[in-house]
Amino acid sequence: MNMILSRLTVLGEVDPLQYPGPAWSPYVVGALIGVLSMFTFYFSNKPLGASTAYARISGMLGKLFAPKHTQSLKYFQDNPPRPGWELMLVIGVIIGSFFAAWSGGELTGQLLPAMWVERFGADSNLLRIGVALAGGMLMAFGARMAGGCTSGHGISGTLQLGIGSWIAAICFFIGGIITAMLMFGV
């Protein structure tokens, strides 16, 4: 990772380590995620994760638009689609990220970060939206296939010393590095 960051600096591009604005301490945020994970285990007896929320949203939308089909699916028979703590977690993450951006002076309202503009141009709004949607759909599909998302495996699974979660977390980082190298030509 340091090699990628130093190559960005050498190439004269945006250096993510030279952050101009205020930011939350990664140590404090990490500790807060650990506390949240402990509370999640204590109150729900389940690990922290977000991908179940998306399955619940899909089921609720399915009940709204295709109720007979949704009720015929075994997954939704075993897991009735209704709001649960996972959905509240996702809503809390959205509200919390807005608060963090606002309180850290990072609420810019811009769609394209400087690093993206340098690589793909200032007129790449549709590309950015398309890549974000495609990436989100692939991640949701992968999370359901893997039995958990990045937060489920990367936080809760590694916390429980799950071998599969450690392998998944390592693969997340490898995949992220390869994607950054391909997209940004590093």
Short mmCIF file of C-alpha atoms in Angstrom, two decimals, residues 150 164-179:
data_model
loop_
_atom_site.label_atom_id
_atom_site.label_comp_id
_atom_site.label_asym_id
_atom_site.label_seq_id
_atom_site.Cartn_x
_atom_site.Cartn_y
_atom_site.Cartn_z
CA THR A 150 -17.10 -6.54 4.77
CA GLY A 164 -13.05 -17.75 6.80
CA SER A 165 -13.44 -14.15 7.92
CA TRP A 166 -9.68 -13.60 8.07
CA ILE A 167 -9.35 -15.01 4.54
CA ALA A 168 -12.24 -12.81 3.37
CA ALA A 169 -10.71 -9.69 4.98
CA ILE A 170 -7.34 -10.37 3.34
CA CYS A 171 -9.10 -10.83 -0.01
CA PHE A 172 -10.97 -7.51 0.49
CA PHE A 173 -7.66 -5.69 0.83
CA ILE A 174 -6.06 -7.51 -2.10
CA GLY A 175 -9.11 -6.80 -4.26
CA GLY A 176 -9.09 -3.13 -3.24
CA ILE A 177 -5.40 -2.74 -4.05
CA ILE A 178 -5.78 -4.43 -7.44
CA THR A 179 -8.84 -2.30 -8.27
#
